[in-house]
PDB file of C-alpha atoms in Angstrom:
ATOM      1  CA  UNK A 470      46.174  -5.122   2.591  1.00  0.00           C
ATOM      2  CA  UNK A 471      48.130  -3.907   5.685  1.00  0.00           C
ATOM      3  CA  UNK A 472      48.800  -0.332   4.778  1.00  0.00           C
ATOM      4  CA  UNK A 473      49.751   2.836   7.308  1.00  0.00           C
ATOM      5  CA  UNK A 474      48.252   6.232   6.501  1.00  0.00           C
ATOM      6  CA  UNK A 475      49.742   9.540   7.702  1.00  0.00           C
ATOM      7  CA  UNK A 476      47.601  13.010   7.572  1.00  0.00           C
ATOM      8  CA  UNK A 477      48.443  15.557   6.450  1.00  0.00           C
ATOM      9  CA  UNK A 478      51.177  15.311   4.052  1.00  0.00           C
ATOM     10  CA  UNK A 479      52.420  18.637   5.332  1.00  0.00           C
ATOM     11  CA  UNK A 480      51.536  21.021   8.109  1.00  0.00           C
ATOM     12  CA  UNK A 481      52.664  24.501   8.880  1.00  0.00           C
ATOM     13  CA  UNK A 482      52.430  26.235  12.631  1.00  0.00           C
ATOM     14  CA  UNK A 483      52.688  29.237  14.370  1.00  0.00           C
ATOM     15  CA  UNK A 484      55.211  28.854  16.982  1.00  0.00           C
ATOM     16  CA  UNK A 485      52.990  28.271  20.241  1.00  0.00           C
ATOM     17  CA  UNK A 486      50.076  26.950  17.931  1.00  0.00           C
ATOM     18  CA  UNK A 487      48.960  23.295  18.953  1.00  0.00           C
ATOM     19  CA  UNK A 488      47.998  20.547  16.547  1.00  0.00           C
ATOM     20  CA  UNK A 489      48.043  16.823  16.042  1.00  0.00           C
ATOM     21  CA  UNK A 490      49.272  14.700  13.438  1.00  0.00           C
ATOM     22  CA  UNK A 491      47.507  11.264  12.586  1.00  0.00           C
ATOM     23  CA  UNK A 492      48.509   7.711  11.851  1.00  0.00           C
ATOM     24  CA  UNK A 493      45.781   5.262  10.962  1.00  0.00           C
ATOM     25  CA  UNK A 494      46.689   1.560   9.944  1.00  0.00           C
ATOM     26  CA  UNK A 495      45.031  -1.306   9.124  1.00  0.00           C
ATOM     27  CA  UNK A 496      47.522  -4.310  10.096  1.00  0.00           C
ATOM     28  CA  UNK A 497      46.569  -8.113  11.458  1.00  0.00           C
ATOM     29  CA  UNK A 498      48.477  -8.604  14.486  1.00  0.00           C
ATOM     30  CA  UNK A 499      50.142  -5.354  15.600  1.00  0.00           C
ATOM     31  CA  UNK A 500      53.087  -5.940  17.607  1.00  0.00           C
ATOM     32  CA  UNK A 501      53.800  -2.069  18.295  1.00  0.00           C
ATOM     33  CA  UNK A 502      53.191   1.499  16.461  1.00  0.00           C
ATOM     34  CA  UNK A 503      56.158   3.924  16.426  1.00  0.00           C
ATOM     35  CA  UNK A 504      57.128   7.270  15.986  1.00  0.00           C
ATOM     36  CA  UNK A 505      60.053   8.616  14.513  1.00  0.00           C
ATOM     37  CA  UNK A 506      61.048  12.217  13.691  1.00  0.00           C
ATOM     38  CA  UNK A 507      63.341  12.758  10.803  1.00  0.00           C
ATOM     39  CA  UNK A 508      65.296  15.717   9.974  1.00  0.00           C
ATOM     40  CA  UNK A 509      66.560  16.692   6.312  1.00  0.00           C
ATOM     41  CA  UNK A 510      69.694  14.314   5.066  1.00  0.00           C
ATOM     42  CA  UNK A 511      69.665  12.393   8.357  1.00  0.00           C
ATOM     43  CA  UNK A 512      68.428   9.021   9.842  1.00  0.00           C
ATOM     44  CA  UNK A 513      65.027   8.558  11.719  1.00  0.00           C
ATOM     45  CA  UNK A 514      65.174   9.301  15.449  1.00  0.00           C
ATOM     46  CA  UNK A 515      62.975   7.105  17.500  1.00  0.00           C
ATOM     47  CA  UNK A 516      60.548   8.921  19.690  1.00  0.00           C
ATOM     48  CA  UNK A 517      57.941   6.513  21.129  1.00  0.00           C
ATOM     49  CA  UNK A 518      56.647   3.050  21.035  1.00  0.00           C
ATOM     50  CA  UNK A 519      53.140   2.211  21.826  1.00  0.00           C
ATOM     51  CA  UNK A 520      51.689  -1.378  22.503  1.00  0.00           C
ATOM     52  CA  UNK A 521      47.775  -0.850  23.280  1.00  0.00           C
ATOM     53  CA  UNK A 522      44.996   1.091  22.541  1.00  0.00           C
ATOM     54  CA  UNK A 523      44.862   3.661  25.449  1.00  0.00           C
ATOM     55  CA  UNK A 524      48.184   3.835  26.026  1.00  0.00           C
ATOM     56  CA  UNK A 525      50.065   7.238  26.176  1.00  0.00           C
ATOM     57  CA  UNK A 526      53.726   8.565  25.868  1.00  0.00           C
ATOM     58  CA  UNK A 527      54.921  12.189  26.397  1.00  0.00           C
ATOM     59  CA  UNK A 528      58.381  13.835  26.088  1.00  0.00           C
ATOM     60  CA  UNK A 529      58.883  17.312  26.006  1.00  0.00           C
ATOM     61  CA  UNK A 530      56.304  19.053  23.499  1.00  0.00           C
ATOM     62  CA  UNK A 531      55.009  15.713  22.266  1.00  0.00           C
ATOM     63  CA  UNK A 532      52.273  13.043  23.431  1.00  0.00           C
ATOM     64  CA  UNK A 533      51.379  10.192  21.549  1.00  0.00           C
ATOM     65  CA  UNK A 534      48.336   8.201  21.862  1.00  0.00           C
ATOM     66  CA  UNK A 535      47.081   4.944  20.347  1.00  0.00           C
ATOM     67  CA  UNK A 536      43.361   3.698  19.531  1.00  0.00           C
ATOM     68  CA  UNK A 537      42.344   0.400  17.436  1.00  0.00           C
ATOM     69  CA  UNK A 538      42.755   1.987  14.160  1.00  0.00           C
ATOM     70  CA  UNK A 539      45.254   4.889  14.756  1.00  0.00           C
ATOM     71  CA  UNK A 540      47.592   6.927  16.627  1.00  0.00           C
ATOM     72  CA  UNK A 541      47.943  10.813  16.933  1.00  0.00           C
ATOM     73  CA  UNK A 542      50.973  12.568  17.971  1.00  0.00           C
ATOM     74  CA  UNK A 543      50.092  16.069  19.812  1.00  0.00           C
ATOM     75  CA  UNK A 544      52.048  18.746  19.616  1.00  0.00           C
ATOM     76  CA  UNK A 545      51.807  21.466  22.535  1.00  0.00           C
ATOM     77  CA  UNK A 546      52.924  24.862  22.171  1.00  0.00           C
ATOM     78  CA  UNK A 547      55.731  24.106  19.071  1.00  0.00           C
ATOM     79  CA  UNK A 548      58.684  25.903  18.736  1.00  0.00           C
ATOM     80  CA  UNK A 549      60.626  26.201  15.507  1.00  0.00           C
ATOM     81  CA  UNK A 550      63.138  23.447  16.089  1.00  0.00           C
ATOM     82  CA  UNK A 551      60.213  20.923  16.074  1.00  0.00           C
ATOM     83  CA  UNK A 552      60.375  21.556  12.212  1.00  0.00           C
ATOM     84  CA  UNK A 553      60.857  18.000  10.927  1.00  0.00           C
ATOM     85  CA  UNK A 554      59.341  14.832   8.900  1.00  0.00           C
ATOM     86  CA  UNK A 555      57.351  12.828  11.824  1.00  0.00           C
ATOM     87  CA  UNK A 556      57.042   9.356  10.871  1.00  0.00           C
ATOM     88  CA  UNK A 557      55.047   6.366  12.109  1.00  0.00           C
ATOM     89  CA  UNK A 558      55.502   2.666  11.750  1.00  0.00           C
ATOM     90  CA  UNK A 559      53.905  -0.645  12.856  1.00  0.00           C
ATOM     91  CA  UNK A 560      55.412  -3.521  13.788  1.00  0.00           C
ATOM     92  CA  UNK A 561      53.948  -6.953  13.081  1.00  0.00           C
ATOM     93  CA  UNK A 562      53.417  -9.687  15.749  1.00  0.00           C
ATOM     94  CA  UNK A 563      56.159 -12.045  16.439  1.00  0.00           C
ATOM     95  CA  UNK A 564      58.572 -10.801  13.637  1.00  0.00           C
ATOM     96  CA  UNK A 565      60.256  -7.724  13.012  1.00  0.00           C
ATOM     97  CA  UNK A 566      58.624  -6.622   9.954  1.00  0.00           C
ATOM     98  CA  UNK A 567      58.111  -2.939   9.805  1.00  0.00           C
ATOM     99  CA  UNK A 568      55.507  -0.899   7.867  1.00  0.00           C
ATOM    100  CA  UNK A 569      56.201   3.107   7.558  1.00  0.00           C
ATOM    101  CA  UNK A 570      53.886   5.581   6.891  1.00  0.00           C
ATOM    102  CA  UNK A 571      54.847   8.359   3.940  1.00  0.00           C
ATOM    103  CA  UNK A 572      55.438  10.983   6.962  1.00  0.00           C
ATOM    104  CA  UNK A 573      54.040  14.426   8.168  1.00  0.00           C
ATOM    105  CA  UNK A 574      55.965  17.348   6.962  1.00  0.00           C
ATOM    106  CA  UNK A 575      55.864  19.950   9.992  1.00  0.00           C
ATOM    107  CA  UNK A 576      57.176  23.146   9.569  1.00  0.00           C
ATOM    108  CA  UNK A 577      56.831  25.350  12.814  1.00  0.00           C
ATOM    109  CA  UNK A 578      57.073  29.379  11.956  1.00  0.00           C
ATOM    110  CA  UNK A 579      58.481  31.621  14.454  1.00  0.00           C
TER     111      UNK A 579
ATOM    112  CA  UNK B1233      79.038   6.537  21.474  1.00  0.00           C
ATOM    113  CA  UNK B1234      76.235   4.340  20.610  1.00  0.00           C
ATOM    114  CA  UNK B1235      75.710   4.655  16.820  1.00  0.00           C
ATOM    115  CA  UNK B1236      75.190   2.734  13.354  1.00  0.00           C
ATOM    116  CA  UNK B1237      77.796   3.338  11.097  1.00  0.00           C
ATOM    117  CA  UNK B1238      77.242   2.724   7.655  1.00  0.00           C
ATOM    118  CA  UNK B1239      79.574   3.045   4.405  1.00  0.00           C
ATOM    119  CA  UNK B1240      79.746   4.388   2.046  1.00  0.00           C
ATOM    120  CA  UNK B1241      77.814   7.556   2.524  1.00  0.00           C
ATOM    121  CA  UNK B1242      77.907   8.010  -1.391  1.00  0.00           C
ATOM    122  CA  UNK B1243      78.164   5.868  -4.063  1.00  0.00           C
ATOM    123  CA  UNK B1244      77.662   6.167  -8.034  1.00  0.00           C
ATOM    124  CA  UNK B1245      77.936   2.962  -9.783  1.00  0.00           C
ATOM    125  CA  UNK B1246      77.037   1.438 -13.030  1.00  0.00           C
ATOM    126  CA  UNK B1247      74.364  -1.188 -14.056  1.00  0.00           C
ATOM    127  CA  UNK B1248      75.391  -4.540 -13.094  1.00  0.00           C
ATOM    128  CA  UNK B1249      78.547  -4.101 -11.120  1.00  0.00           C
ATOM    129  CA  UNK B1250      77.988  -5.757  -7.911  1.00  0.00           C
ATOM    130  CA  UNK B1251      78.401  -3.703  -4.551  1.00  0.00           C
ATOM    131  CA  UNK B1252      78.505  -4.220  -1.149  1.00  0.00           C
ATOM    132  CA  UNK B1253      77.087  -1.491   1.329  1.00  0.00           C
ATOM    133  CA  UNK B1254      78.322  -2.042   4.792  1.00  0.00           C
ATOM    134  CA  UNK B1255      76.373  -1.789   8.447  1.00  0.00           C
ATOM    135  CA  UNK B1256      77.997  -1.982  12.028  1.00  0.00           C
ATOM    136  CA  UNK B1257      76.353  -1.509  15.226  1.00  0.00           C
ATOM    137  CA  UNK B1258      78.381  -0.979  18.742  1.00  0.00           C
ATOM    138  CA  UNK B1259      75.129  -1.640  20.959  1.00  0.00           C
ATOM    139  CA  UNK B1260      74.883  -4.932  21.176  1.00  0.00           C
ATOM    140  CA  UNK B1261      71.407  -5.279  19.153  1.00  0.00           C
ATOM    141  CA  UNK B1262      70.093  -8.554  18.380  1.00  0.00           C
ATOM    142  CA  UNK B1263      67.726  -6.649  15.503  1.00  0.00           C
ATOM    143  CA  UNK B1264      69.038  -5.285  12.435  1.00  0.00           C
ATOM    144  CA  UNK B1265      66.981  -4.097   9.547  1.00  0.00           C
ATOM    145  CA  UNK B1266      67.770  -2.575   5.965  1.00  0.00           C
ATOM    146  CA  UNK B1267      65.333   0.483   4.262  1.00  0.00           C
ATOM    147  CA  UNK B1268      65.079   1.957   1.445  1.00  0.00           C
ATOM    148  CA  UNK B1269      63.498   5.560   0.956  1.00  0.00           C
ATOM    149  CA  UNK B1270      61.934   7.109  -2.060  1.00  0.00           C
ATOM    150  CA  UNK B1271      59.947  10.275  -2.419  1.00  0.00           C
ATOM    151  CA  UNK B1272      56.390   9.462  -2.123  1.00  0.00           C
ATOM    152  CA  UNK B1273      56.885   6.077  -1.377  1.00  0.00           C
ATOM    153  CA  UNK B1274      58.391   6.747   2.154  1.00  0.00           C
ATOM    154  CA  UNK B1275      60.586   4.242   4.115  1.00  0.00           C
ATOM    155  CA  UNK B1276      60.136   0.330   2.905  1.00  0.00           C
ATOM    156  CA  UNK B1277      61.873  -2.255   4.558  1.00  0.00           C
ATOM    157  CA  UNK B1278      64.463  -4.289   2.356  1.00  0.00           C
ATOM    158  CA  UNK B1279      65.474  -7.211   4.782  1.00  0.00           C
ATOM    159  CA  UNK B1280      65.605  -7.655   8.748  1.00  0.00           C
ATOM    160  CA  UNK B1281      67.204  -9.742  11.218  1.00  0.00           C
ATOM    161  CA  UNK B1282      66.461 -11.287  14.479  1.00  0.00           C
ATOM    162  CA  UNK B1283      69.602 -12.949  15.035  1.00  0.00           C
ATOM    163  CA  UNK B1284      73.092 -14.429  13.713  1.00  0.00           C
ATOM    164  CA  UNK B1285      72.226 -16.164  10.728  1.00  0.00           C
ATOM    165  CA  UNK B1286      68.521 -15.258  11.067  1.00  0.00           C
ATOM    166  CA  UNK B1287      67.322 -13.067   8.033  1.00  0.00           C
ATOM    167  CA  UNK B1288      63.850 -12.708   6.399  1.00  0.00           C
ATOM    168  CA  UNK B1289      62.630 -10.530   3.960  1.00  0.00           C
ATOM    169  CA  UNK B1290      60.815  -6.969   4.160  1.00  0.00           C
ATOM    170  CA  UNK B1291      58.475  -5.911   1.635  1.00  0.00           C
ATOM    171  CA  UNK B1292      61.038  -4.986  -1.307  1.00  0.00           C
ATOM    172  CA  UNK B1293      63.940  -7.610  -1.124  1.00  0.00           C
ATOM    173  CA  UNK B1294      64.154  -8.330  -4.947  1.00  0.00           C
ATOM    174  CA  UNK B1295      67.115  -7.208  -5.980  1.00  0.00           C
ATOM    175  CA  UNK B1296      69.221  -7.602  -2.731  1.00  0.00           C
ATOM    176  CA  UNK B1297      70.988 -10.125  -0.872  1.00  0.00           C
ATOM    177  CA  UNK B1298      72.116  -9.678   3.070  1.00  0.00           C
ATOM    178  CA  UNK B1299      73.923 -12.099   5.315  1.00  0.00           C
ATOM    179  CA  UNK B1300      74.661 -12.103   9.398  1.00  0.00           C
ATOM    180  CA  UNK B1301      77.563 -13.648  10.367  1.00  0.00           C
ATOM    181  CA  UNK B1302      78.182 -11.789  13.224  1.00  0.00           C
ATOM    182  CA  UNK B1303      75.806  -9.790  15.592  1.00  0.00           C
ATOM    183  CA  UNK B1304      77.465  -6.326  15.086  1.00  0.00           C
ATOM    184  CA  UNK B1305      77.411  -6.346  11.268  1.00  0.00           C
ATOM    185  CA  UNK B1306      74.493  -6.634   8.343  1.00  0.00           C
ATOM    186  CA  UNK B1307      75.824  -5.739   4.983  1.00  0.00           C
ATOM    187  CA  UNK B1308      73.243  -4.950   2.166  1.00  0.00           C
ATOM    188  CA  UNK B1309      74.600  -6.800  -1.172  1.00  0.00           C
ATOM    189  CA  UNK B1310      73.459  -5.519  -5.006  1.00  0.00           C
ATOM    190  CA  UNK B1311      74.365  -8.579  -6.902  1.00  0.00           C
ATOM    191  CA  UNK B1312      73.315  -6.594 -10.278  1.00  0.00           C
ATOM    192  CA  UNK B1313      72.506  -3.253  -9.350  1.00  0.00           C
ATOM    193  CA  UNK B1314      69.993  -1.577 -11.864  1.00  0.00           C
ATOM    194  CA  UNK B1315      68.756   2.172 -12.446  1.00  0.00           C
ATOM    195  CA  UNK B1316      65.931   1.273 -10.032  1.00  0.00           C
ATOM    196  CA  UNK B1317      67.675   0.693  -6.948  1.00  0.00           C
ATOM    197  CA  UNK B1318      68.786   4.583  -6.999  1.00  0.00           C
ATOM    198  CA  UNK B1319      67.532   5.264  -3.935  1.00  0.00           C
ATOM    199  CA  UNK B1320      68.611   6.390   0.026  1.00  0.00           C
ATOM    200  CA  UNK B1321      69.219   3.607   2.184  1.00  0.00           C
ATOM    201  CA  UNK B1322      69.511   3.086   5.649  1.00  0.00           C
ATOM    202  CA  UNK B1323      70.488   0.399   7.783  1.00  0.00           C
ATOM    203  CA  UNK B1324      69.274   0.314  11.177  1.00  0.00           C
ATOM    204  CA  UNK B1325      69.386  -1.601  14.783  1.00  0.00           C
ATOM    205  CA  UNK B1326      67.394  -2.452  17.899  1.00  0.00           C
ATOM    206  CA  UNK B1327      67.128  -3.985  21.168  1.00  0.00           C
ATOM    207  CA  UNK B1328      63.389  -4.698  20.966  1.00  0.00           C
ATOM    208  CA  UNK B1329      61.901  -1.164  21.198  1.00  0.00           C
ATOM    209  CA  UNK B1330      62.456   1.472  18.501  1.00  0.00           C
ATOM    210  CA  UNK B1331      65.535   1.332  15.990  1.00  0.00           C
ATOM    211  CA  UNK B1332      68.461   3.580  15.934  1.00  0.00           C
ATOM    212  CA  UNK B1333      68.932   4.362  12.467  1.00  0.00           C
ATOM    213  CA  UNK B1334      72.213   5.122  10.364  1.00  0.00           C
ATOM    214  CA  UNK B1335      73.166   8.247   8.762  1.00  0.00           C
ATOM    215  CA  UNK B1336      72.228   6.862   5.444  1.00  0.00           C
ATOM    216  CA  UNK B1337      73.593   5.546   1.894  1.00  0.00           C
ATOM    217  CA  UNK B1338      72.760   7.493  -1.134  1.00  0.00           C
ATOM    218  CA  UNK B1339      73.332   5.158  -4.213  1.00  0.00           C
ATOM    219  CA  UNK B1340      72.894   6.035  -7.785  1.00  0.00           C
ATOM    220  CA  UNK B1341      73.149   3.692 -10.326  1.00  0.00           C
ATOM    221  CA  UNK B1342      73.615   4.687 -14.040  1.00  0.00           C
TER     222      UNK B1342
END
């Protein structure tokens, strides 16, 4: 069965304490892996798309990487404003069908 | 401003009373999609559309209908809502990379 699993479910960091979030997937025919950020009461906000193993993307304190079975979202020296739920999703080749993981709730303490 | 607009933001209705949630995007995106978000289950895709008059089922299409008669609009129709359709609904559109999400519609069916 195709699925996307994110870990940990929740993470508390001190400001400046770097860490990584994990997204593992089992999908036949991957079109792309997507990372989103969601703030409470709002719709998800697109961060990155990764298409092939070995690819990396960066944006400010965030860096996403992709292997054949998982993706990591590395957060370097996080700030309180990075607190949010981070979602990953996989898209199927040839369609716009998506599966989302259940997310990692990140809390960065000042 | 580039955006996806959903209406209404909040809706309380009774079992069996047909309703429509509207969605409109001003970015000329080809792809549009509807999701529902439930605690512990994450975001699940209901339907998606790859172009005008082209729609397909996501993971949880039962009890929902969609239509794509114009590129900018993608309404979600609940012909006979039931309490298990109480959820937070998001519409999203994409040019082919990541999705831009609307602000959400919180639906309660009593």
